mmCIF file of C-alpha atoms in Angstrom:
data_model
loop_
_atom_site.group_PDB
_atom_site.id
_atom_site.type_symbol
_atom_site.label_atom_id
_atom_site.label_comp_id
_atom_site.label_asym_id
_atom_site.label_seq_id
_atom_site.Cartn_x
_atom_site.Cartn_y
_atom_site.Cartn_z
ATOM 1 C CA UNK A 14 51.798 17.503 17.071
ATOM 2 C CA UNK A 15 48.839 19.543 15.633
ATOM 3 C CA UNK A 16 49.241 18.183 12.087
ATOM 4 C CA UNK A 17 48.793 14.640 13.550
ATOM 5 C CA UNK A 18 45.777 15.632 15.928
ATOM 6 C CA UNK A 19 43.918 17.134 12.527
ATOM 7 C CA UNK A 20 45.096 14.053 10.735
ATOM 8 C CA UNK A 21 43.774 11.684 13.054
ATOM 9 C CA UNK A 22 40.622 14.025 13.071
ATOM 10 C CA UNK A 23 40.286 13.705 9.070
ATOM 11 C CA UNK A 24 40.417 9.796 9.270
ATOM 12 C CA UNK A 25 38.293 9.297 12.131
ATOM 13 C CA UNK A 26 35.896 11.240 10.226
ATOM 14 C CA UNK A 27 35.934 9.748 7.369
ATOM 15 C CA UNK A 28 36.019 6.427 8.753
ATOM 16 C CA UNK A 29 32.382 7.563 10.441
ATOM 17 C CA UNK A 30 31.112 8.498 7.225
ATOM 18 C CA UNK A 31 32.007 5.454 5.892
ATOM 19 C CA UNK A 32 29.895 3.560 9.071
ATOM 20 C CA UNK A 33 26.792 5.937 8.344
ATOM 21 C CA UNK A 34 26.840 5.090 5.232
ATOM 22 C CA UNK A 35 26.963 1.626 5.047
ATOM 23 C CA UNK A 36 24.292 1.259 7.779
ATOM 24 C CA UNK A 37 21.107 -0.526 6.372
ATOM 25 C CA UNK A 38 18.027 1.986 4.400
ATOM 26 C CA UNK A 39 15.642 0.604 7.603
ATOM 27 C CA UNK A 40 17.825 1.638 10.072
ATOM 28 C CA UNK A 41 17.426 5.168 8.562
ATOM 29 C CA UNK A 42 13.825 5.528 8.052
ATOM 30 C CA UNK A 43 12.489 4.620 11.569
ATOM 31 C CA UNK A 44 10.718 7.137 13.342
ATOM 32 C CA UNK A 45 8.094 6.913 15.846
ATOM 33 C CA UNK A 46 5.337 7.651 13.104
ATOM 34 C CA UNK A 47 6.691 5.005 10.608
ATOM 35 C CA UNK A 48 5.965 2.408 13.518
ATOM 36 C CA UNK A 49 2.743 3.266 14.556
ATOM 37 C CA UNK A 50 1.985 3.246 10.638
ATOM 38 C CA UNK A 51 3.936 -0.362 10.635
ATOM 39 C CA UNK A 52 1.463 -1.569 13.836
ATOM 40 C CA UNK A 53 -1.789 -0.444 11.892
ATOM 41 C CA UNK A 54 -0.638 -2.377 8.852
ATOM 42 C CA UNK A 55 0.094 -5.508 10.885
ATOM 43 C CA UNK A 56 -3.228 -5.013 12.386
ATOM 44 C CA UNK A 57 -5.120 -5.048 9.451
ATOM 45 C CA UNK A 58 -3.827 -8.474 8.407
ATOM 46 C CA UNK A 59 -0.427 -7.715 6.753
ATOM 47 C CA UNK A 60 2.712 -9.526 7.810
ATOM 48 C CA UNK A 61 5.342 -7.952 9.913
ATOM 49 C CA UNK A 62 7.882 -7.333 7.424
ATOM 50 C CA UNK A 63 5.962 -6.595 4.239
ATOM 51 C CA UNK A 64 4.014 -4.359 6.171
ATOM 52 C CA UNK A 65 7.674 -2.615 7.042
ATOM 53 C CA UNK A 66 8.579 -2.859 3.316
ATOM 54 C CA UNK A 67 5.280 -0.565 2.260
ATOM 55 C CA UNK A 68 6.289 2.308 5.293
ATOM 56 C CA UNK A 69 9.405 2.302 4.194
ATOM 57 C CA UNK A 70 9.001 3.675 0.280
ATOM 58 C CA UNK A 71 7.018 6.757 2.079
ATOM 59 C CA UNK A 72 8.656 9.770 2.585
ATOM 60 C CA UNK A 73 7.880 11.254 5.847
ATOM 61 C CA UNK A 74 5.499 14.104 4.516
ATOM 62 C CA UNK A 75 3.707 11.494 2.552
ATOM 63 C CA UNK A 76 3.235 8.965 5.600
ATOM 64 C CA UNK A 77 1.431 11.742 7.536
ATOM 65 C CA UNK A 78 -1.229 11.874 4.461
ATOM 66 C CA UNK A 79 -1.256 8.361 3.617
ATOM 67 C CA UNK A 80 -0.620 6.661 7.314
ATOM 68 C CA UNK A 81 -2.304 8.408 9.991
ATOM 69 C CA UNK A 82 -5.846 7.030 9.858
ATOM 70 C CA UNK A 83 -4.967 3.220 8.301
ATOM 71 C CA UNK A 84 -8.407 2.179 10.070
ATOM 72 C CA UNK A 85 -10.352 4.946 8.359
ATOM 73 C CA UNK A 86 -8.687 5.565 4.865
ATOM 74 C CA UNK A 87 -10.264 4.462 1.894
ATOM 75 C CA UNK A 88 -9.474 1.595 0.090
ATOM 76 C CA UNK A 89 -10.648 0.763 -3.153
ATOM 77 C CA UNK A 90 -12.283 -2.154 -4.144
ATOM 78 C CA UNK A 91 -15.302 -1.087 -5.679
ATOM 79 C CA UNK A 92 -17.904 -3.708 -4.268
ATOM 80 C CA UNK A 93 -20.770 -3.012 -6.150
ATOM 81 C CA UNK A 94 -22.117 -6.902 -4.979
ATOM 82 C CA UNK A 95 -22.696 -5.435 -2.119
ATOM 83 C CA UNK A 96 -25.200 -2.965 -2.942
ATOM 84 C CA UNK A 97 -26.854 -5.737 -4.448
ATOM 85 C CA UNK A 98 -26.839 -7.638 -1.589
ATOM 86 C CA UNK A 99 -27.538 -4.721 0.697
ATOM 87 C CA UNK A 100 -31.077 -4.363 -1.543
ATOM 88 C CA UNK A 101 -31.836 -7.144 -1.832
ATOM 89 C CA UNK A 102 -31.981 -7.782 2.030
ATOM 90 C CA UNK A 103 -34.009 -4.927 3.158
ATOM 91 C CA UNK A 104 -36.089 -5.744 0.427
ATOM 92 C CA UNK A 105 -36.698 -8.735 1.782
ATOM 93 C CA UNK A 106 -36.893 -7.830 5.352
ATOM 94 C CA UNK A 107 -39.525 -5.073 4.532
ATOM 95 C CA UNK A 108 -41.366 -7.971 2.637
ATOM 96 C CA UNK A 109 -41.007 -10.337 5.540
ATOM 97 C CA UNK A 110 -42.435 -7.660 7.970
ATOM 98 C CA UNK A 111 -45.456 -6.979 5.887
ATOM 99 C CA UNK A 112 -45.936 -10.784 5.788
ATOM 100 C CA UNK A 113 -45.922 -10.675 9.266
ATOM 101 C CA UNK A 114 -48.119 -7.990 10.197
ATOM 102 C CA UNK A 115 -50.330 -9.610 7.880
ATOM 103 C CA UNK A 116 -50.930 -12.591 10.000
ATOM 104 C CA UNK A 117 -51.167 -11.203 12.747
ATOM 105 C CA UNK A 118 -54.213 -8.555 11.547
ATOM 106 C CA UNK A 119 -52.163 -5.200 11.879
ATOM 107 C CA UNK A 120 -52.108 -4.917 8.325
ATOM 108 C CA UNK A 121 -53.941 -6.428 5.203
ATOM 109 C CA UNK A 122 -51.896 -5.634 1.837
ATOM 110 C CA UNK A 123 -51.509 -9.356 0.723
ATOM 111 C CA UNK A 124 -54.748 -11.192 -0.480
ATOM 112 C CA UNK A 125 -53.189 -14.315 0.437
ATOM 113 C CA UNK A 126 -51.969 -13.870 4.147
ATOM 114 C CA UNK A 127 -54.924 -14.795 6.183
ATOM 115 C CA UNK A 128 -55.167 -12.984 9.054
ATOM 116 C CA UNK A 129 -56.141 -13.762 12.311
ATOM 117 C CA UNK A 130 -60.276 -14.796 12.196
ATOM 118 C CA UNK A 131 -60.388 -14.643 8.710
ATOM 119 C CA UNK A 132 -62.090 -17.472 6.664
ATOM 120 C CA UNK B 27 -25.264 21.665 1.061
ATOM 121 C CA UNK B 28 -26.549 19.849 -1.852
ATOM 122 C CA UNK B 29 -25.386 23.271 -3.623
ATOM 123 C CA UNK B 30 -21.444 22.265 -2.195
ATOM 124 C CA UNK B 31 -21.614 18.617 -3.398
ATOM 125 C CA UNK B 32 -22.979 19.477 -6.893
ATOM 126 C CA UNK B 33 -20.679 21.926 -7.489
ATOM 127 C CA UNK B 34 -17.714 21.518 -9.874
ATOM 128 C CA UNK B 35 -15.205 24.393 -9.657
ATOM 129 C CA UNK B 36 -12.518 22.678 -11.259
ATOM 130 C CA UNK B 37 -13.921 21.241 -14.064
ATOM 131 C CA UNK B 38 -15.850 24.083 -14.793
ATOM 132 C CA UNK B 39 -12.415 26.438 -14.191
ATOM 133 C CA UNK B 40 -10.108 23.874 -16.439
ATOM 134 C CA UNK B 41 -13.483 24.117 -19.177
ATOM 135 C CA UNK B 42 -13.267 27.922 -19.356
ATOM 136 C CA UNK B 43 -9.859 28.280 -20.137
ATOM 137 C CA UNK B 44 -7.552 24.978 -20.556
ATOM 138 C CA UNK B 45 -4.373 27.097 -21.815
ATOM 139 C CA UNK B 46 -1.750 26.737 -21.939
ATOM 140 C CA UNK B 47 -3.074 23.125 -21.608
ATOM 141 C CA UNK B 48 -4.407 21.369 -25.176
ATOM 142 C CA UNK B 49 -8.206 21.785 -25.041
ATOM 143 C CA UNK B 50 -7.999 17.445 -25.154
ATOM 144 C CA UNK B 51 -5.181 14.804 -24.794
ATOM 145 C CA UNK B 52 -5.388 10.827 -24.781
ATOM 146 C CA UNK B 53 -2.590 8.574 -24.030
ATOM 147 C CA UNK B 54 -3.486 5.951 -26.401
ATOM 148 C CA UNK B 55 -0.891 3.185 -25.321
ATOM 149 C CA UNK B 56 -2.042 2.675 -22.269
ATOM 150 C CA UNK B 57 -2.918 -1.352 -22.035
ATOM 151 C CA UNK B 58 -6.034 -2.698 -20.139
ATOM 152 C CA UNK B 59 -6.713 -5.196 -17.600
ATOM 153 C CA UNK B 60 -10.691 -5.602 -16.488
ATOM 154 C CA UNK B 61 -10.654 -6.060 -12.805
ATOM 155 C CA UNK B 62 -11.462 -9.342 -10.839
ATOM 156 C CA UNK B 63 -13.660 -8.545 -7.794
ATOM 157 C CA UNK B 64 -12.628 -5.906 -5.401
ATOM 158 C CA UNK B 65 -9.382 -6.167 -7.290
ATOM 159 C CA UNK B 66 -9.487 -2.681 -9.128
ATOM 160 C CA UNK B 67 -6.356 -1.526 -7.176
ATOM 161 C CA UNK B 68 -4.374 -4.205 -8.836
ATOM 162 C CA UNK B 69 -5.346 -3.593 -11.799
ATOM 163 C CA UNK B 70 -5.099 -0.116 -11.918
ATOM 164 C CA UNK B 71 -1.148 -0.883 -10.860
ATOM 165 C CA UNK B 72 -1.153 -3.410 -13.459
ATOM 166 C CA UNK B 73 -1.653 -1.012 -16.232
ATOM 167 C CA UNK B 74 0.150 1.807 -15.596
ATOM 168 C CA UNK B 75 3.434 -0.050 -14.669
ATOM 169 C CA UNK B 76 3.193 -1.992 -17.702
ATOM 170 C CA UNK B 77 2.488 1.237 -19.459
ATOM 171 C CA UNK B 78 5.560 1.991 -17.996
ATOM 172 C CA UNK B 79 8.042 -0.422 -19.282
ATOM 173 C CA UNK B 80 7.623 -3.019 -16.673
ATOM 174 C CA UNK B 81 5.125 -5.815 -17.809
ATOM 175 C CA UNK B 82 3.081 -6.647 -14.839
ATOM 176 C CA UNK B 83 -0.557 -8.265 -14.200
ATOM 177 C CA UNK B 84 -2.980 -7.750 -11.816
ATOM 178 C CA UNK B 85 -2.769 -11.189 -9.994
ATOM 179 C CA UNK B 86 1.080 -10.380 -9.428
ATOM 180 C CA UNK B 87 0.334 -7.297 -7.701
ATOM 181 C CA UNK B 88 -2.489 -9.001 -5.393
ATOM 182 C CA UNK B 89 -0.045 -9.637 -2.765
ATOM 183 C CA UNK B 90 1.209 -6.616 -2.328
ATOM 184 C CA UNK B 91 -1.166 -4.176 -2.864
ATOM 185 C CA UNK B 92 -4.495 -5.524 -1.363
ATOM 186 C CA UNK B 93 -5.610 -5.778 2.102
ATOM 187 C CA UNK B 94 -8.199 -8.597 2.926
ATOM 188 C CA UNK B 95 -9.398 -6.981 5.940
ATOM 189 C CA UNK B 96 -9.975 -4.153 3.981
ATOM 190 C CA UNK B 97 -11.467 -5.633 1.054
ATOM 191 C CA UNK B 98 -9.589 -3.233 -1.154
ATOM 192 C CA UNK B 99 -6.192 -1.443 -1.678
ATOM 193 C CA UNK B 100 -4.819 1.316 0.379
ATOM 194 C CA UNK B 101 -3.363 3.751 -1.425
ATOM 195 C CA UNK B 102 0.091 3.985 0.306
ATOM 196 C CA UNK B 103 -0.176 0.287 -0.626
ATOM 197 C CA UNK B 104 -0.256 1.611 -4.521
ATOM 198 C CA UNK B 105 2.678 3.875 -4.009
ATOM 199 C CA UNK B 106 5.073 1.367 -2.355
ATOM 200 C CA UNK B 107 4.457 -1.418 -4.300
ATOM 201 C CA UNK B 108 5.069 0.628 -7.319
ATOM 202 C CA UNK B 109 8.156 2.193 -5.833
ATOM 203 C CA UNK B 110 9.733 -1.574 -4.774
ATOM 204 C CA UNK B 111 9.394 -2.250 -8.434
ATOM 205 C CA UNK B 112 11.674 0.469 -9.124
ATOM 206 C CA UNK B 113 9.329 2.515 -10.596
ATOM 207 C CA UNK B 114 9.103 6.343 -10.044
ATOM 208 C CA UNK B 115 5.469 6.938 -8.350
ATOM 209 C CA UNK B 116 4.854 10.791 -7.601
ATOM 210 C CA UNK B 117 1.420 11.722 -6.432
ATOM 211 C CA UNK B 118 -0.681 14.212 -8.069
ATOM 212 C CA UNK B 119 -3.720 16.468 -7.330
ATOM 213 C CA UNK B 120 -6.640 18.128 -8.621
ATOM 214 C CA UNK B 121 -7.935 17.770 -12.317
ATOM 215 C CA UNK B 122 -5.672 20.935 -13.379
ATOM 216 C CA UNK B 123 -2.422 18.574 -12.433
ATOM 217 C CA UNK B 124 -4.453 15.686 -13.900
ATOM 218 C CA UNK B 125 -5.165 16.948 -17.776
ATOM 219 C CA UNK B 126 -1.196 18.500 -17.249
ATOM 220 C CA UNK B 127 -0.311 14.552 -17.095
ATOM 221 C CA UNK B 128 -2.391 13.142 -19.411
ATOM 222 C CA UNK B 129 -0.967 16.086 -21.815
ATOM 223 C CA UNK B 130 2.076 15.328 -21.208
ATOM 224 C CA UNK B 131 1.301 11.683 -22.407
ATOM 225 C CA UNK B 132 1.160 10.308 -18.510
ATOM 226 C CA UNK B 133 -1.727 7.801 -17.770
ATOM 227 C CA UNK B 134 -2.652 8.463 -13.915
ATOM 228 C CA UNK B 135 -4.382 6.483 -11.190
ATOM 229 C CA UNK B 136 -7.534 7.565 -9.619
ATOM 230 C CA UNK B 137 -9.371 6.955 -6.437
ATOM 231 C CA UNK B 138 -13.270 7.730 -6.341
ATOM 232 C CA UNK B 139 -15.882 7.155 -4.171
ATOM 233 C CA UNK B 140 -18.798 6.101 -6.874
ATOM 234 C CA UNK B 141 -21.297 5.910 -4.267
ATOM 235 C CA UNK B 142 -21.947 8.917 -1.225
ATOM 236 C CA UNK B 143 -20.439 10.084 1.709
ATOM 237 C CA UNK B 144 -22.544 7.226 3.958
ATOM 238 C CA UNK B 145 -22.307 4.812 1.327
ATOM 239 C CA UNK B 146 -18.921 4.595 0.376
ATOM 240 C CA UNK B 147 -17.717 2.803 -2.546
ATOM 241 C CA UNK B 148 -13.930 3.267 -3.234
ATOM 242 C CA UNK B 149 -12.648 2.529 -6.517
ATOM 243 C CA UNK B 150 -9.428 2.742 -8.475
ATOM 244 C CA UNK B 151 -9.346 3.783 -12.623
ATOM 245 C CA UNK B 152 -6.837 4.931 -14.431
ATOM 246 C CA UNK B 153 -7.481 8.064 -16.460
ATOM 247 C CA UNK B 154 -6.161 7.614 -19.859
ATOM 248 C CA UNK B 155 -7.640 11.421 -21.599
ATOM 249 C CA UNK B 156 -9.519 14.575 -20.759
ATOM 250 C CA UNK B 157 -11.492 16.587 -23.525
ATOM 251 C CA UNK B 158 -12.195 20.078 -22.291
ATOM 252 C CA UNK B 159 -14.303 21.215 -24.807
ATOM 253 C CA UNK B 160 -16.756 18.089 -24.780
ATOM 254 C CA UNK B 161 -16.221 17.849 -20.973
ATOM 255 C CA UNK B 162 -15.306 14.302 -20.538
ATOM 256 C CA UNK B 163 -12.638 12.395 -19.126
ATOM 257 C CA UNK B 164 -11.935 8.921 -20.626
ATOM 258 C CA UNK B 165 -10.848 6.391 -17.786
ATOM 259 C CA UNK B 166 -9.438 2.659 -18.169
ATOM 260 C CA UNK B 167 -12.602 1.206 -15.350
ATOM 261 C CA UNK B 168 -13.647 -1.675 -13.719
ATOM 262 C CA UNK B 169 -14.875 -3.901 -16.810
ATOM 263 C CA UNK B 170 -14.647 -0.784 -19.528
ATOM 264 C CA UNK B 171 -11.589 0.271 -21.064
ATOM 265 C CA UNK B 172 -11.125 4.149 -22.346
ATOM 266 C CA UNK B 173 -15.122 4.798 -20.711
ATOM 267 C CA UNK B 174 -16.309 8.410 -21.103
ATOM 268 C CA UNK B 175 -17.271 10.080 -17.639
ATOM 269 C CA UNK B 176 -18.659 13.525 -18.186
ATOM 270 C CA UNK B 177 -16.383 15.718 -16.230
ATOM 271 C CA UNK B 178 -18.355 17.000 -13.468
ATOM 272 C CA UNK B 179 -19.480 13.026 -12.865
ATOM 273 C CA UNK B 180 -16.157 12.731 -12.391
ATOM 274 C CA UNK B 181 -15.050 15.770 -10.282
ATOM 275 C CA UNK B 182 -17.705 15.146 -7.953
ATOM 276 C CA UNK B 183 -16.559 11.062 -7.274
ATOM 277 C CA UNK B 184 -12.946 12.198 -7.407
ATOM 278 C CA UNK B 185 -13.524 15.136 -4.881
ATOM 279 C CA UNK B 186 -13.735 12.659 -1.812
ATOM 280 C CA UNK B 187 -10.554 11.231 -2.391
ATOM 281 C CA UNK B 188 -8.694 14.713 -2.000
ATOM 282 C CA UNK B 189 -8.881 14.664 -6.001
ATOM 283 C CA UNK B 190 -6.052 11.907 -5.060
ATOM 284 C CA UNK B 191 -4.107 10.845 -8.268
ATOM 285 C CA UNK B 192 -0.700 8.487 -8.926
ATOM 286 C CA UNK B 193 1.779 8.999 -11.773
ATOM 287 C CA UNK B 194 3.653 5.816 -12.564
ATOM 288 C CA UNK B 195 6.695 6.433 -14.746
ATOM 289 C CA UNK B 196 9.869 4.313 -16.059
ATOM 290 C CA UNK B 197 12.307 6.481 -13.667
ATOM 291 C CA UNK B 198 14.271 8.569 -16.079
ATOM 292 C CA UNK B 199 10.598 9.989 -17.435
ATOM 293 C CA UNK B 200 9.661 12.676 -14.824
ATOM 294 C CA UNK B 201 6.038 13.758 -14.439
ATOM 295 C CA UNK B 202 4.866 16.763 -15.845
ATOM 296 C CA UNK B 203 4.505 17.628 -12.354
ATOM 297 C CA UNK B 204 7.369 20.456 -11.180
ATOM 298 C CA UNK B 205 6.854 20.613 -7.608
ATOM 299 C CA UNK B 206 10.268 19.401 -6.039
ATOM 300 C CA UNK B 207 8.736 18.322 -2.698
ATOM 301 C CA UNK B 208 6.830 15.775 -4.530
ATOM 302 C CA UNK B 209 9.220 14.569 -6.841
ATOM 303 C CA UNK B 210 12.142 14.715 -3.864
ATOM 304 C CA UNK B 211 9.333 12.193 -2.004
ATOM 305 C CA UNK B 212 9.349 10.030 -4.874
ATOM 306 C CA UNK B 213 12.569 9.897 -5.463
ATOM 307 C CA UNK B 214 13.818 9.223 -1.473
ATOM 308 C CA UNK B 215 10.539 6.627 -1.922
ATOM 309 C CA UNK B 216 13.075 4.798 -4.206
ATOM 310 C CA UNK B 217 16.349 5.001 -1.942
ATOM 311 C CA UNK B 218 14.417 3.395 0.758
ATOM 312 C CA UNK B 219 13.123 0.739 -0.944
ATOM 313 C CA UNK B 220 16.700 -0.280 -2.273
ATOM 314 C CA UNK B 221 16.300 1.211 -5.666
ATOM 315 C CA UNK B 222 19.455 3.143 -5.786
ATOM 316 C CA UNK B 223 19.845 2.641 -9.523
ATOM 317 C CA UNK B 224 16.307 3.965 -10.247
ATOM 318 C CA UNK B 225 16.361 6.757 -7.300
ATOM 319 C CA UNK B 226 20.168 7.721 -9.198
ATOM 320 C CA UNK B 227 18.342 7.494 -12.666
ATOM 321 C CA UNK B 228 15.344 10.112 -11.544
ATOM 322 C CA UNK B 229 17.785 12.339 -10.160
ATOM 323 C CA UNK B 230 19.579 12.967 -13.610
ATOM 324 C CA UNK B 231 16.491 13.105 -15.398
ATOM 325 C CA UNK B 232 15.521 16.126 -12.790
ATOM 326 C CA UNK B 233 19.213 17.754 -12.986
ATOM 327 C CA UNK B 234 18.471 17.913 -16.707
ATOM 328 C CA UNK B 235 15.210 19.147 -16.154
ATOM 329 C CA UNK B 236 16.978 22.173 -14.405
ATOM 330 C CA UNK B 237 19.089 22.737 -16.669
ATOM 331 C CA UNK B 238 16.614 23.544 -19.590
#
C-alpha cells in the first residue's frame, strides 16, 4: 500500500515538473515591476508586445536600474541640431527685442531703427 | 562644486598605477558605422554585434532599439535587443572595468552626457582603446571612428551615466568581467528571450572559466 502511495507520489511529481517546465519564458518572468516597466514602454510610443519582448531579456536586478524611471532615463541620441537651433533662437529673440525697444525709444543701439520723434 | 565635477578620481587612480592592467590596449577589429541623426544608439549596437560575429547595421537595429518619443535609445533598449539576437550583453562599470575589457580585446558601449547636467545631451560610442600613460581613450563616435578623448574629458561625460558601459560578446566569449551576478543576469537575459542555445553556450564557457 505504501510503495504505491510513494509511487504515485514520484509520478505525480514528475509529471508537475514536466508542466512547469514546459510553461511559456513570459509566463515566468511577470512580476508586478516588469509590468509597470511594460506600461512605461507602451507609453512612450512602443507597441504592446515588443515593448514586452525588451522587459523580458532583463533580469530582475537589472530592471530596477534600467526600468524604474523610463520617463526620466537618458537616452542617447546626441542632438547636437538642437543646440544649434536652441542659439540660434535666442539669438534671434534677443535681436528682435533690441529691435523693438529701438522703436519704441527705450533703447538706441541700432543706427537704423528710428525711434519714436526721430527724423 | 565646480571642484566635484572637475574632478577625475578614476582616471587619475587607473593613470597612477594601471597593473596588473597593460599601461594601453586597442581592439583594432572593431568595424565602424557613422551615425545617422539621433541614431548613435544603433549604431553603437551595430558595431559591436558585428564585432561580435553577427553582421548587423544600424538601420536594422532602428526598430528595436530607438524610441521616437524619446528621440534616442534607452539603454535597457541596447541590452535586450542585443540579448534577442542571441548575443551575450553583460553590463559593465567604471573606467577600471572598462580598460579590463578593452584589454581583454572587448570593444564596449558607452553612454555620455557631452553637454551639462541642465543641458543634457546623451550619446552612445563605443570605446575601442585606453592609453594610460598618454591619458586617452580612443572611442568609435558619432561621425569619427577610433577619436582620441583625453581621459578626464571622458571621465567627466561618462560620470553622469553611472560610468554606464555594455559588453557585447559572441556567447561562448565571456567578458573579462568576473562578477557572477552580472554574468548570471546576462545569461537568464538570454533564457528569457528564447535563446536557450546561446544562454546553454555561456554557461559552459563560465563552467570552464571555473575550472581554470
Amino acid at each position: 500500500m505504501n510503495v504505491i502511495r510513494i509511487t504515485l507520489a514520484k509520478v505525480l511529481c514528475l509529471v508537475l515538473a514536466g508542466a512547469l517546465v514546459s510553461l511559456p519564458v513570459s509566463a515566468q518572468a511577470a512580476s508586478p515591476q516588469a509590468d509597470a516597466a511594460v506600461a512605461k514602454l507602451v507609453e512612450l510610443g512602443v507597441a504592446q508586445d515588443e515593448a514586452q519582448a525588451q522587459i523580458a531579456a532583463l533580469d530582475e536586478s537589472e530592471l530596477a536600474l534600467l526600468a524604474e524611471h523610463l520617463e526620466s532615463q537618458p537616452a542617447g541620441g546626441d542632438n547636437a541640431g538642437d543646440v544649434i537651433v536652441a542659439f540660434l533662437v535666442i539669438t534671434g529673440v534677443v535681436f528682435i527685442t533690441l529691435i523693438i525697444t529701438d522703436a519704441v525709444g527705450i533703447t538706441d543701439i541700432f543706427p537704423w531703427v528710428k525711434g519714436p520723434n526721430e527724423r | 562644486m565646480l571642484a566635484a565635477a572637475c574632478a577625475t578620481p578614476q582616471t587619475d587612480a587607473l593613470r597612477a598605477s594601471p597593473a596588473p592592467l597593460p599601461v594601453r590596449a586597442q581592439v583594432v577589429d572593431v568595424p565602424f558605422f557613422a551615425q545617422e541623426e539621433l541614431q548613435c544608439g544603433p549604431a553603437s549596437l551595430a558595431m559591436v554585434m558585428t564585432w561580435s560575429g553577427l553582421a548587423t547595421r544600424p538601420d536594422e537595429l532602428v526598430a528595436q532599439v530607438y524610441t521616437e518619443q524619446r528621440r534616442g535609445s534607452l539603454q535597457l533598449s541596447l541590452v535586450a535587443s542585443a540579448r534577442r539576437a542571441g548575443r551575450l550583453a553583460v553590463q559593465i562599470s567604471g573606467v577600471r572595468e572598462l580598460a579590463a575589457e578593452l584589454a581583454a580585446g572587448n570593444p564596449v558601449i558607452v553612454l555620455q552626457n557631452l553637454g551639462l547636467s541642465w543641458y543634457e545631451q546623451w550619446h552612445y560610442a563605443v570605446a575601442i582603446g585606453y592609453d594610460a600613460e598618454a591619458g586617452e581613450v580612443l572611442l568609435h563616435t558619432g561621425q569619427r571612428a577610433a577619436r582620441a578623448v583625453p581621459m578626464p574629458v571622458f571621465e567627466r561625460t561618462w560620470a553622469r551615466s553611472g560610468y554606464w558601459g555594455l559588453v557585447v560578446t559572441a556567447p561562448d566569449r565571456l567578458p573579462a568581467l568576473a562578477d557572477p551576478a552580472r554574468l548570471q543576469a546576462a545569461i537568464a537575459g538570454l533564457e528569457r528571450s528564447g535563446r536557450s542555445d546561446a544562454a546553454a553556450r555561456a554557461n559552459a564557457a563560465l563552467a570552464a572559466r571555473a575550472l581554470r
